[in-house]
Amino acid sequence: MTKEQWGYWKLKLEPVIESKAEEWHILGYDRVTEKEVWECFLTKLEKNKERPEPVRSHWMVAELFHLKANDYMTWLTIEAYKGPEWFENEEPIDFS
């Protein structure tokens, strides 16, 4: 899918994304944002190779509702490990 198509789905699924963020707030994950829910969801969809063609609303909603807090914590941990690219350029780091 193109970036425009994902933007369309994000707008269409906004109430479901809000609901998922609120659910995780109730479970004690107070810092979760709707943006993080969406990014976590997209990461999970990238791994899911059994996407129907064409993608339909009911399938997207069901997949979003199946997203668990554990999926979010795993995604958050992986994102933390990715961190900044310390050695992406050849310049030495000044530690003083």
PDB file of N, CA and C in Angstrom:
ATOM      1  N   MET A   1       0.834  -1.186   0.000  1.00  0.00           N
ATOM      2  CA  MET A   1       0.000   0.000   0.000  1.00  0.00           C
ATOM      3  C   MET A   1       0.874   1.242   0.000  1.00  0.00           C
ATOM      4  N   THR A   2       0.359   2.295  -0.585  1.00  0.00           N
ATOM      5  CA  THR A   2       1.099   3.545  -0.630  1.00  0.00           C
ATOM      6  C   THR A   2       0.869   4.347   0.639  1.00  0.00           C
ATOM      7  N   LYS A   3       1.697   5.348   0.834  1.00  0.00           N
ATOM      8  CA  LYS A   3       1.579   6.207   2.013  1.00  0.00           C
ATOM      9  C   LYS A   3       0.219   6.917   2.034  1.00  0.00           C
ATOM     10  N   GLU A   4      -0.277   7.315   0.859  1.00  0.00           N
ATOM     11  CA  GLU A   4      -1.590   7.967   0.775  1.00  0.00           C
ATOM     12  C   GLU A   4      -2.701   7.034   1.233  1.00  0.00           C
ATOM     13  N   GLN A   5      -2.608   5.766   0.840  1.00  0.00           N
ATOM     14  CA  GLN A   5      -3.630   4.800   1.243  1.00  0.00           C
ATOM     15  C   GLN A   5      -3.615   4.586   2.752  1.00  0.00           C
ATOM     16  N   TRP A   6      -2.418   4.536   3.352  1.00  0.00           N
ATOM     17  CA  TRP A   6      -2.348   4.372   4.803  1.00  0.00           C
ATOM     18  C   TRP A   6      -2.904   5.611   5.510  1.00  0.00           C
ATOM     19  N   GLY A   7      -2.675   6.791   4.929  1.00  0.00           N
ATOM     20  CA  GLY A   7      -3.246   8.014   5.492  1.00  0.00           C
ATOM     21  C   GLY A   7      -4.763   7.981   5.457  1.00  0.00           C
ATOM     22  N   TYR A   8      -5.311   7.457   4.370  1.00  0.00           N
ATOM     23  CA  TYR A   8      -6.764   7.301   4.251  1.00  0.00           C
ATOM     24  C   TYR A   8      -7.287   6.373   5.343  1.00  0.00           C
ATOM     25  N   TRP A   9      -6.613   5.240   5.522  1.00  0.00           N
ATOM     26  CA  TRP A   9      -7.059   4.281   6.539  1.00  0.00           C
ATOM     27  C   TRP A   9      -6.935   4.859   7.939  1.00  0.00           C
ATOM     28  N   LYS A  10      -5.890   5.634   8.177  1.00  0.00           N
ATOM     29  CA  LYS A  10      -5.722   6.235   9.507  1.00  0.00           C
ATOM     30  C   LYS A  10      -6.891   7.155   9.822  1.00  0.00           C
ATOM     31  N   LEU A  11      -7.298   7.967   8.861  1.00  0.00           N
ATOM     32  CA  LEU A  11      -8.450   8.857   9.080  1.00  0.00           C
ATOM     33  C   LEU A  11      -9.738   8.069   9.282  1.00  0.00           C
ATOM     34  N   LYS A  12      -9.915   7.043   8.482  1.00  0.00           N
ATOM     35  CA  LYS A  12     -11.136   6.239   8.556  1.00  0.00           C
ATOM     36  C   LYS A  12     -11.226   5.460   9.878  1.00  0.00           C
ATOM     37  N   LEU A  13     -10.078   5.026  10.402  1.00  0.00           N
ATOM     38  CA  LEU A  13     -10.054   4.204  11.619  1.00  0.00           C
ATOM     39  C   LEU A  13      -9.790   5.008  12.894  1.00  0.00           C
ATOM     40  N   GLU A  14      -9.819   6.317  12.791  1.00  0.00           N
ATOM     41  CA  GLU A  14      -9.493   7.160  13.943  1.00  0.00           C
ATOM     42  C   GLU A  14     -10.297   6.830  15.208  1.00  0.00           C
ATOM     43  N   PRO A  15     -11.615   6.604  15.129  1.00  0.00           N
ATOM     44  CA  PRO A  15     -12.354   6.241  16.354  1.00  0.00           C
ATOM     45  C   PRO A  15     -11.868   4.924  16.980  1.00  0.00           C
ATOM     46  N   VAL A  16     -11.484   3.978  16.136  1.00  0.00           N
ATOM     47  CA  VAL A  16     -10.999   2.691  16.637  1.00  0.00           C
ATOM     48  C   VAL A  16      -9.622   2.872  17.282  1.00  0.00           C
ATOM     49  N   ILE A  17      -8.785   3.703  16.690  1.00  0.00           N
ATOM     50  CA  ILE A  17      -7.460   3.979  17.250  1.00  0.00           C
ATOM     51  C   ILE A  17      -7.600   4.659  18.607  1.00  0.00           C
ATOM     52  N   GLU A  18      -8.511   5.626  18.701  1.00  0.00           N
ATOM     53  CA  GLU A  18      -8.777   6.295  19.984  1.00  0.00           C
ATOM     54  C   GLU A  18      -9.243   5.294  21.027  1.00  0.00           C
ATOM     55  N   SER A  19     -10.135   4.405  20.615  1.00  0.00           N
ATOM     56  CA  SER A  19     -10.659   3.390  21.530  1.00  0.00           C
ATOM     57  C   SER A  19      -9.550   2.487  22.051  1.00  0.00           C
ATOM     58  N   LYS A  20      -8.636   2.093  21.167  1.00  0.00           N
ATOM     59  CA  LYS A  20      -7.527   1.218  21.569  1.00  0.00           C
ATOM     60  C   LYS A  20      -6.610   1.946  22.543  1.00  0.00           C
ATOM     61  N   ALA A  21      -6.318   3.224  22.286  1.00  0.00           N
ATOM     62  CA  ALA A  21      -5.474   4.003  23.195  1.00  0.00           C
ATOM     63  C   ALA A  21      -6.150   4.133  24.563  1.00  0.00           C
ATOM     64  N   GLU A  22      -7.451   4.377  24.586  1.00  0.00           N
ATOM     65  CA  GLU A  22      -8.186   4.474  25.850  1.00  0.00           C
ATOM     66  C   GLU A  22      -8.176   3.144  26.603  1.00  0.00           C
ATOM     67  N   GLU A  23      -8.314   2.052  25.860  1.00  0.00           N
ATOM     68  CA  GLU A  23      -8.270   0.713  26.480  1.00  0.00           C
ATOM     69  C   GLU A  23      -6.940   0.512  27.193  1.00  0.00           C
ATOM     70  N   TRP A  24      -5.845   0.880  26.529  1.00  0.00           N
ATOM     71  CA  TRP A  24      -4.529   0.703  27.131  1.00  0.00           C
ATOM     72  C   TRP A  24      -4.309   1.667  28.291  1.00  0.00           C
ATOM     73  N   HIS A  25      -4.935   2.846  28.247  1.00  0.00           N
ATOM     74  CA  HIS A  25      -4.863   3.758  29.394  1.00  0.00           C
ATOM     75  C   HIS A  25      -5.525   3.111  30.602  1.00  0.00           C
ATOM     76  N   ILE A  26      -6.658   2.472  30.393  1.00  0.00           N
ATOM     77  CA  ILE A  26      -7.366   1.792  31.485  1.00  0.00           C
ATOM     78  C   ILE A  26      -6.506   0.667  32.059  1.00  0.00           C
ATOM     79  N   LEU A  27      -5.729   0.010  31.203  1.00  0.00           N
ATOM     80  CA  LEU A  27      -4.861  -1.079  31.651  1.00  0.00           C
ATOM     81  C   LEU A  27      -3.579  -0.583  32.318  1.00  0.00           C
ATOM     82  N   GLY A  28      -3.395   0.746  32.388  1.00  0.00           N
ATOM     83  CA  GLY A  28      -2.242   1.296  33.086  1.00  0.00           C
ATOM     84  C   GLY A  28      -1.139   1.827  32.199  1.00  0.00           C
ATOM     85  N   TYR A  29      -1.320   1.765  30.896  1.00  0.00           N
ATOM     86  CA  TYR A  29      -0.316   2.301  29.971  1.00  0.00           C
ATOM     87  C   TYR A  29      -0.672   3.757  29.669  1.00  0.00           C
ATOM     88  N   ASP A  30      -0.400   4.630  30.639  1.00  0.00           N
ATOM     89  CA  ASP A  30      -0.856   6.016  30.590  1.00  0.00           C
ATOM     90  C   ASP A  30      -0.187   6.851  29.504  1.00  0.00           C
ATOM     91  N   ARG A  31       0.996   6.481  29.087  1.00  0.00           N
ATOM     92  CA  ARG A  31       1.748   7.294  28.132  1.00  0.00           C
ATOM     93  C   ARG A  31       1.447   6.996  26.676  1.00  0.00           C
ATOM     94  N   VAL A  32       0.706   5.954  26.398  1.00  0.00           N
ATOM     95  CA  VAL A  32       0.458   5.575  25.001  1.00  0.00           C
ATOM     96  C   VAL A  32      -0.338   6.676  24.287  1.00  0.00           C
ATOM     97  N   THR A  33       0.067   6.949  23.059  1.00  0.00           N
ATOM     98  CA  THR A  33      -0.621   7.942  22.244  1.00  0.00           C
ATOM     99  C   THR A  33      -1.285   7.249  21.059  1.00  0.00           C
ATOM    100  N   GLU A  34      -2.195   7.953  20.430  1.00  0.00           N
ATOM    101  CA  GLU A  34      -2.855   7.400  19.252  1.00  0.00           C
ATOM    102  C   GLU A  34      -1.851   7.193  18.119  1.00  0.00           C
ATOM    103  N   LYS A  35      -0.874   8.079  18.030  1.00  0.00           N
ATOM    104  CA  LYS A  35       0.162   7.937  17.012  1.00  0.00           C
ATOM    105  C   LYS A  35       0.942   6.639  17.228  1.00  0.00           C
ATOM    106  N   GLU A  36       1.269   6.325  18.479  1.00  0.00           N
ATOM    107  CA  GLU A  36       2.000   5.086  18.779  1.00  0.00           C
ATOM    108  C   GLU A  36       1.153   3.860  18.480  1.00  0.00           C
ATOM    109  N   VAL A  37      -0.146   3.934  18.785  1.00  0.00           N
ATOM    110  CA  VAL A  37      -1.040   2.814  18.469  1.00  0.00           C
ATOM    111  C   VAL A  37      -1.009   2.557  16.970  1.00  0.00           C
ATOM    112  N   TRP A  38      -1.092   3.615  16.164  1.00  0.00           N
ATOM    113  CA  TRP A  38      -1.089   3.476  14.712  1.00  0.00           C
ATOM    114  C   TRP A  38       0.234   2.903  14.208  1.00  0.00           C
ATOM    115  N   GLU A  39       1.351   3.417  14.716  1.00  0.00           N
ATOM    116  CA  GLU A  39       2.654   2.928  14.267  1.00  0.00           C
ATOM    117  C   GLU A  39       2.864   1.474  14.656  1.00  0.00           C
ATOM    118  N   CYS A  40       2.438   1.110  15.851  1.00  0.00           N
ATOM    119  CA  CYS A  40       2.517  -0.283  16.298  1.00  0.00           C
ATOM    120  C   CYS A  40       1.662  -1.170  15.391  1.00  0.00           C
ATOM    121  N   PHE A  41       0.486  -0.700  15.071  1.00  0.00           N
ATOM    122  CA  PHE A  41      -0.431  -1.432  14.190  1.00  0.00           C
ATOM    123  C   PHE A  41       0.180  -1.641  12.811  1.00  0.00           C
ATOM    124  N   LEU A  42       0.780  -0.597  12.257  1.00  0.00           N
ATOM    125  CA  LEU A  42       1.411  -0.721  10.935  1.00  0.00           C
ATOM    126  C   LEU A  42       2.558  -1.714  10.955  1.00  0.00           C
ATOM    127  N   THR A  43       3.332  -1.711  12.035  1.00  0.00           N
ATOM    128  CA  THR A  43       4.435  -2.663  12.169  1.00  0.00           C
ATOM    129  C   THR A  43       3.903  -4.095  12.194  1.00  0.00           C
ATOM    130  N   LYS A  44       2.817  -4.286  12.918  1.00  0.00           N
ATOM    131  CA  LYS A  44       2.227  -5.622  12.982  1.00  0.00           C
ATOM    132  C   LYS A  44       1.683  -6.040  11.613  1.00  0.00           C
ATOM    133  N   LEU A  45       1.075  -5.105  10.884  1.00  0.00           N
ATOM    134  CA  LEU A  45       0.548  -5.429   9.562  1.00  0.00           C
ATOM    135  C   LEU A  45       1.647  -5.774   8.576  1.00  0.00           C
ATOM    136  N   GLU A  46       2.811  -5.136   8.709  1.00  0.00           N
ATOM    137  CA  GLU A  46       3.931  -5.443   7.818  1.00  0.00           C
ATOM    138  C   GLU A  46       4.351  -6.896   7.956  1.00  0.00           C
ATOM    139  N   LYS A  47       4.253  -7.417   9.173  1.00  0.00           N
ATOM    140  CA  LYS A  47       4.639  -8.808   9.423  1.00  0.00           C
ATOM    141  C   LYS A  47       3.565  -9.788   8.967  1.00  0.00           C
ATOM    142  N   ASN A  48       2.318  -9.321   8.895  1.00  0.00           N
ATOM    143  CA  ASN A  48       1.201 -10.172   8.498  1.00  0.00           C
ATOM    144  C   ASN A  48       1.178 -10.300   6.981  1.00  0.00           C
ATOM    145  N   LYS A  49       1.528 -11.449   6.484  1.00  0.00           N
ATOM    146  CA  LYS A  49       1.601 -11.676   5.039  1.00  0.00           C
ATOM    147  C   LYS A  49       0.253 -12.087   4.451  1.00  0.00           C
ATOM    148  N   GLU A  50      -0.732 -12.343   5.281  1.00  0.00           N
ATOM    149  CA  GLU A  50      -2.028 -12.817   4.801  1.00  0.00           C
ATOM    150  C   GLU A  50      -3.046 -11.686   4.747  1.00  0.00           C
ATOM    151  N   ARG A  51      -2.667 -10.594   4.115  1.00  0.00           N
ATOM    152  CA  ARG A  51      -3.555  -9.457   3.964  1.00  0.00           C
ATOM    153  C   ARG A  51      -4.492  -9.698   2.793  1.00  0.00           C
ATOM    154  N   PRO A  52      -5.796  -9.486   2.992  1.00  0.00           N
ATOM    155  CA  PRO A  52      -6.714  -9.688   1.867  1.00  0.00           C
ATOM    156  C   PRO A  52      -6.559  -8.569   0.833  1.00  0.00           C
ATOM    157  N   GLU A  53      -6.807  -8.902  -0.389  1.00  0.00           N
ATOM    158  CA  GLU A  53      -6.811  -7.904  -1.463  1.00  0.00           C
ATOM    159  C   GLU A  53      -8.196  -7.888  -2.075  1.00  0.00           C
ATOM    160  N   PRO A  54      -8.883  -6.821  -2.134  1.00  0.00           N
ATOM    161  CA  PRO A  54      -8.530  -5.534  -1.544  1.00  0.00           C
ATOM    162  C   PRO A  54      -8.753  -5.541  -0.035  1.00  0.00           C
ATOM    163  N   VAL A  55      -8.048  -4.655   0.654  1.00  0.00           N
ATOM    164  CA  VAL A  55      -8.198  -4.532   2.106  1.00  0.00           C
ATOM    165  C   VAL A  55      -9.558  -3.895   2.382  1.00  0.00           C
ATOM    166  N   ARG A  56     -10.290  -4.488   3.291  1.00  0.00           N
ATOM    167  CA  ARG A  56     -11.636  -3.997   3.613  1.00  0.00           C
ATOM    168  C   ARG A  56     -11.683  -3.452   5.034  1.00  0.00           C
ATOM    169  N   SER A  57     -12.646  -2.581   5.268  1.00  0.00           N
ATOM    170  CA  SER A  57     -12.772  -1.893   6.547  1.00  0.00           C
ATOM    171  C   SER A  57     -12.920  -2.867   7.708  1.00  0.00           C
ATOM    172  N   HIS A  58     -13.808  -3.851   7.573  1.00  0.00           N
ATOM    173  CA  HIS A  58     -14.055  -4.766   8.681  1.00  0.00           C
ATOM    174  C   HIS A  58     -12.802  -5.563   9.042  1.00  0.00           C
ATOM    175  N   TRP A  59     -11.967  -5.876   8.054  1.00  0.00           N
ATOM    176  CA  TRP A  59     -10.734  -6.609   8.337  1.00  0.00           C
ATOM    177  C   TRP A  59      -9.756  -5.725   9.116  1.00  0.00           C
ATOM    178  N   MET A  60      -9.636  -4.451   8.694  1.00  0.00           N
ATOM    179  CA  MET A  60      -8.731  -3.514   9.380  1.00  0.00           C
ATOM    180  C   MET A  60      -9.175  -3.283  10.818  1.00  0.00           C
ATOM    181  N   VAL A  61     -10.490  -3.101  11.026  1.00  0.00           N
ATOM    182  CA  VAL A  61     -11.011  -2.883  12.376  1.00  0.00           C
ATOM    183  C   VAL A  61     -10.748  -4.106  13.245  1.00  0.00           C
ATOM    184  N   ALA A  62     -10.994  -5.290  12.713  1.00  0.00           N
ATOM    185  CA  ALA A  62     -10.761  -6.521  13.485  1.00  0.00           C
ATOM    186  C   ALA A  62      -9.284  -6.653  13.850  1.00  0.00           C
ATOM    187  N   GLU A  63      -8.385  -6.372  12.906  1.00  0.00           N
ATOM    188  CA  GLU A  63      -6.955  -6.455  13.189  1.00  0.00           C
ATOM    189  C   GLU A  63      -6.540  -5.434  14.251  1.00  0.00           C
ATOM    190  N   LEU A  64      -7.107  -4.262  14.184  1.00  0.00           N
ATOM    191  CA  LEU A  64      -6.788  -3.222  15.167  1.00  0.00           C
ATOM    192  C   LEU A  64      -7.289  -3.614  16.546  1.00  0.00           C
ATOM    193  N   PHE A  65      -8.494  -4.172  16.618  1.00  0.00           N
ATOM    194  CA  PHE A  65      -9.018  -4.615  17.911  1.00  0.00           C
ATOM    195  C   PHE A  65      -8.260  -5.825  18.460  1.00  0.00           C
ATOM    196  N   HIS A  66      -7.619  -6.602  17.593  1.00  0.00           N
ATOM    197  CA  HIS A  66      -6.820  -7.739  18.054  1.00  0.00           C
ATOM    198  C   HIS A  66      -5.447  -7.320  18.576  1.00  0.00           C
ATOM    199  N   LEU A  67      -5.069  -6.084  18.368  1.00  0.00           N
ATOM    200  CA  LEU A  67      -3.787  -5.579  18.853  1.00  0.00           C
ATOM    201  C   LEU A  67      -3.801  -5.592  20.376  1.00  0.00           C
ATOM    202  N   LYS A  68      -2.796  -6.189  20.973  1.00  0.00           N
ATOM    203  CA  LYS A  68      -2.742  -6.337  22.427  1.00  0.00           C
ATOM    204  C   LYS A  68      -1.698  -5.401  23.023  1.00  0.00           C
ATOM    205  N   ALA A  69      -1.846  -5.150  24.314  1.00  0.00           N
ATOM    206  CA  ALA A  69      -0.878  -4.304  25.014  1.00  0.00           C
ATOM    207  C   ALA A  69       0.516  -4.924  24.939  1.00  0.00           C
ATOM    208  N   ASN A  70       0.598  -6.234  24.921  1.00  0.00           N
ATOM    209  CA  ASN A  70       1.885  -6.914  24.792  1.00  0.00           C
ATOM    210  C   ASN A  70       2.535  -6.603  23.442  1.00  0.00           C
ATOM    211  N   ASP A  71       1.719  -6.518  22.380  1.00  0.00           N
ATOM    212  CA  ASP A  71       2.240  -6.129  21.066  1.00  0.00           C
ATOM    213  C   ASP A  71       2.837  -4.726  21.141  1.00  0.00           C
ATOM    214  N   TYR A  72       2.148  -3.849  21.847  1.00  0.00           N
ATOM    215  CA  TYR A  72       2.631  -2.473  22.001  1.00  0.00           C
ATOM    216  C   TYR A  72       3.952  -2.447  22.765  1.00  0.00           C
ATOM    217  N   MET A  73       4.042  -3.183  23.850  1.00  0.00           N
ATOM    218  CA  MET A  73       5.270  -3.196  24.656  1.00  0.00           C
ATOM    219  C   MET A  73       6.436  -3.783  23.860  1.00  0.00           C
ATOM    220  N   THR A  74       6.188  -4.817  23.088  1.00  0.00           N
ATOM    221  CA  THR A  74       7.232  -5.391  22.241  1.00  0.00           C
ATOM    222  C   THR A  74       7.691  -4.372  21.207  1.00  0.00           C
ATOM    223  N   TRP A  75       6.739  -3.704  20.554  1.00  0.00           N
ATOM    224  CA  TRP A  75       7.062  -2.682  19.556  1.00  0.00           C
ATOM    225  C   TRP A  75       7.864  -1.556  20.197  1.00  0.00           C
ATOM    226  N   LEU A  76       7.443  -1.115  21.380  1.00  0.00           N
ATOM    227  CA  LEU A  76       8.124  -0.031  22.085  1.00  0.00           C
ATOM    228  C   LEU A  76       9.562  -0.422  22.429  1.00  0.00           C
ATOM    229  N   THR A  77       9.771  -1.642  22.868  1.00  0.00           N
ATOM    230  CA  THR A  77      11.108  -2.124  23.203  1.00  0.00           C
ATOM    231  C   THR A  77      12.001  -2.151  21.962  1.00  0.00           C
ATOM    232  N   ILE A  78      11.486  -2.657  20.867  1.00  0.00           N
ATOM    233  CA  ILE A  78      12.268  -2.709  19.630  1.00  0.00           C
ATOM    234  C   ILE A  78      12.612  -1.305  19.154  1.00  0.00           C
ATOM    235  N   GLU A  79      11.658  -0.382  19.242  1.00  0.00           N
ATOM    236  CA  GLU A  79      11.917   1.002  18.840  1.00  0.00           C
ATOM    237  C   GLU A  79      12.993   1.630  19.728  1.00  0.00           C
ATOM    238  N   ALA A  80      12.993   1.287  21.018  1.00  0.00           N
ATOM    239  CA  ALA A  80      14.008   1.818  21.930  1.00  0.00           C
ATOM    240  C   ALA A  80      15.385   1.282  21.569  1.00  0.00           C
ATOM    241  N   TYR A  81      15.459   0.018  21.184  1.00  0.00           N
ATOM    242  CA  TYR A  81      16.742  -0.559  20.791  1.00  0.00           C
ATOM    243  C   TYR A  81      17.264   0.038  19.494  1.00  0.00           C
ATOM    244  N   LYS A  82      16.360   0.430  18.599  1.00  0.00           N
ATOM    245  CA  LYS A  82      16.802   1.049  17.352  1.00  0.00           C
ATOM    246  C   LYS A  82      17.522   2.350  17.645  1.00  0.00           C
ATOM    247  N   GLY A  83      16.946   3.172  18.513  1.00  0.00           N
ATOM    248  CA  GLY A  83      17.570   4.406  18.973  1.00  0.00           C
ATOM    249  C   GLY A  83      18.206   5.246  17.885  1.00  0.00           C
ATOM    250  N   PRO A  84      19.001   6.227  18.290  1.00  0.00           N
ATOM    251  CA  PRO A  84      19.668   7.089  17.316  1.00  0.00           C
ATOM    252  C   PRO A  84      20.809   6.344  16.620  1.00  0.00           C
ATOM    253  N   GLU A  85      21.117   6.763  15.435  1.00  0.00           N
ATOM    254  CA  GLU A  85      22.207   6.180  14.657  1.00  0.00           C
ATOM    255  C   GLU A  85      23.511   6.895  15.030  1.00  0.00           C
ATOM    256  N   TRP A  86      24.201   6.381  16.035  1.00  0.00           N
ATOM    257  CA  TRP A  86      25.409   7.027  16.537  1.00  0.00           C
ATOM    258  C   TRP A  86      26.535   7.034  15.511  1.00  0.00           C
ATOM    259  N   PHE A  87      26.634   6.003  14.708  1.00  0.00           N
ATOM    260  CA  PHE A  87      27.778   5.846  13.822  1.00  0.00           C
ATOM    261  C   PHE A  87      27.412   5.952  12.349  1.00  0.00           C
ATOM    262  N   GLU A  88      26.356   6.692  12.036  1.00  0.00           N
ATOM    263  CA  GLU A  88      25.943   6.776  10.641  1.00  0.00           C
ATOM    264  C   GLU A  88      26.860   7.664   9.807  1.00  0.00           C
ATOM    265  N   ASN A  89      27.570   8.588  10.431  1.00  0.00           N
ATOM    266  CA  ASN A  89      28.539   9.390   9.661  1.00  0.00           C
ATOM    267  C   ASN A  89      29.940   9.054  10.148  1.00  0.00           C
ATOM    268  N   GLU A  90      30.926   9.491   9.440  1.00  0.00           N
ATOM    269  CA  GLU A  90      32.306   9.122   9.724  1.00  0.00           C
ATOM    270  C   GLU A  90      33.005  10.065  10.699  1.00  0.00           C
ATOM    271  N   GLU A  91      32.276  11.088  11.173  1.00  0.00           N
ATOM    272  CA  GLU A  91      32.900  12.038  12.072  1.00  0.00           C
ATOM    273  C   GLU A  91      33.068  11.425  13.462  1.00  0.00           C
ATOM    274  N   PRO A  92      34.210  11.701  14.125  1.00  0.00           N
ATOM    275  CA  PRO A  92      34.398  11.168  15.467  1.00  0.00           C
ATOM    276  C   PRO A  92      33.465  11.859  16.466  1.00  0.00           C
ATOM    277  N   ILE A  93      33.106  11.143  17.507  1.00  0.00           N
ATOM    278  CA  ILE A  93      32.232  11.681  18.542  1.00  0.00           C
ATOM    279  C   ILE A  93      33.092  12.353  19.599  1.00  0.00           C
ATOM    280  N   ASP A  94      32.738  13.567  19.971  1.00  0.00           N
ATOM    281  CA  ASP A  94      33.467  14.307  20.993  1.00  0.00           C
ATOM    282  C   ASP A  94      32.790  14.057  22.341  1.00  0.00           C
ATOM    283  N   PHE A  95      33.455  13.331  23.228  1.00  0.00           N
ATOM    284  CA  PHE A  95      32.888  12.988  24.525  1.00  0.00           C
ATOM    285  C   PHE A  95      33.267  13.973  25.632  1.00  0.00           C
ATOM    286  N   SER A  96      33.983  15.034  25.296  1.00  0.00           N
ATOM    287  CA  SER A  96      34.401  15.966  26.346  1.00  0.00           C
ATOM    288  C   SER A  96      33.347  16.987  26.680  1.00  0.00           C
TER     289      SER A  96
END
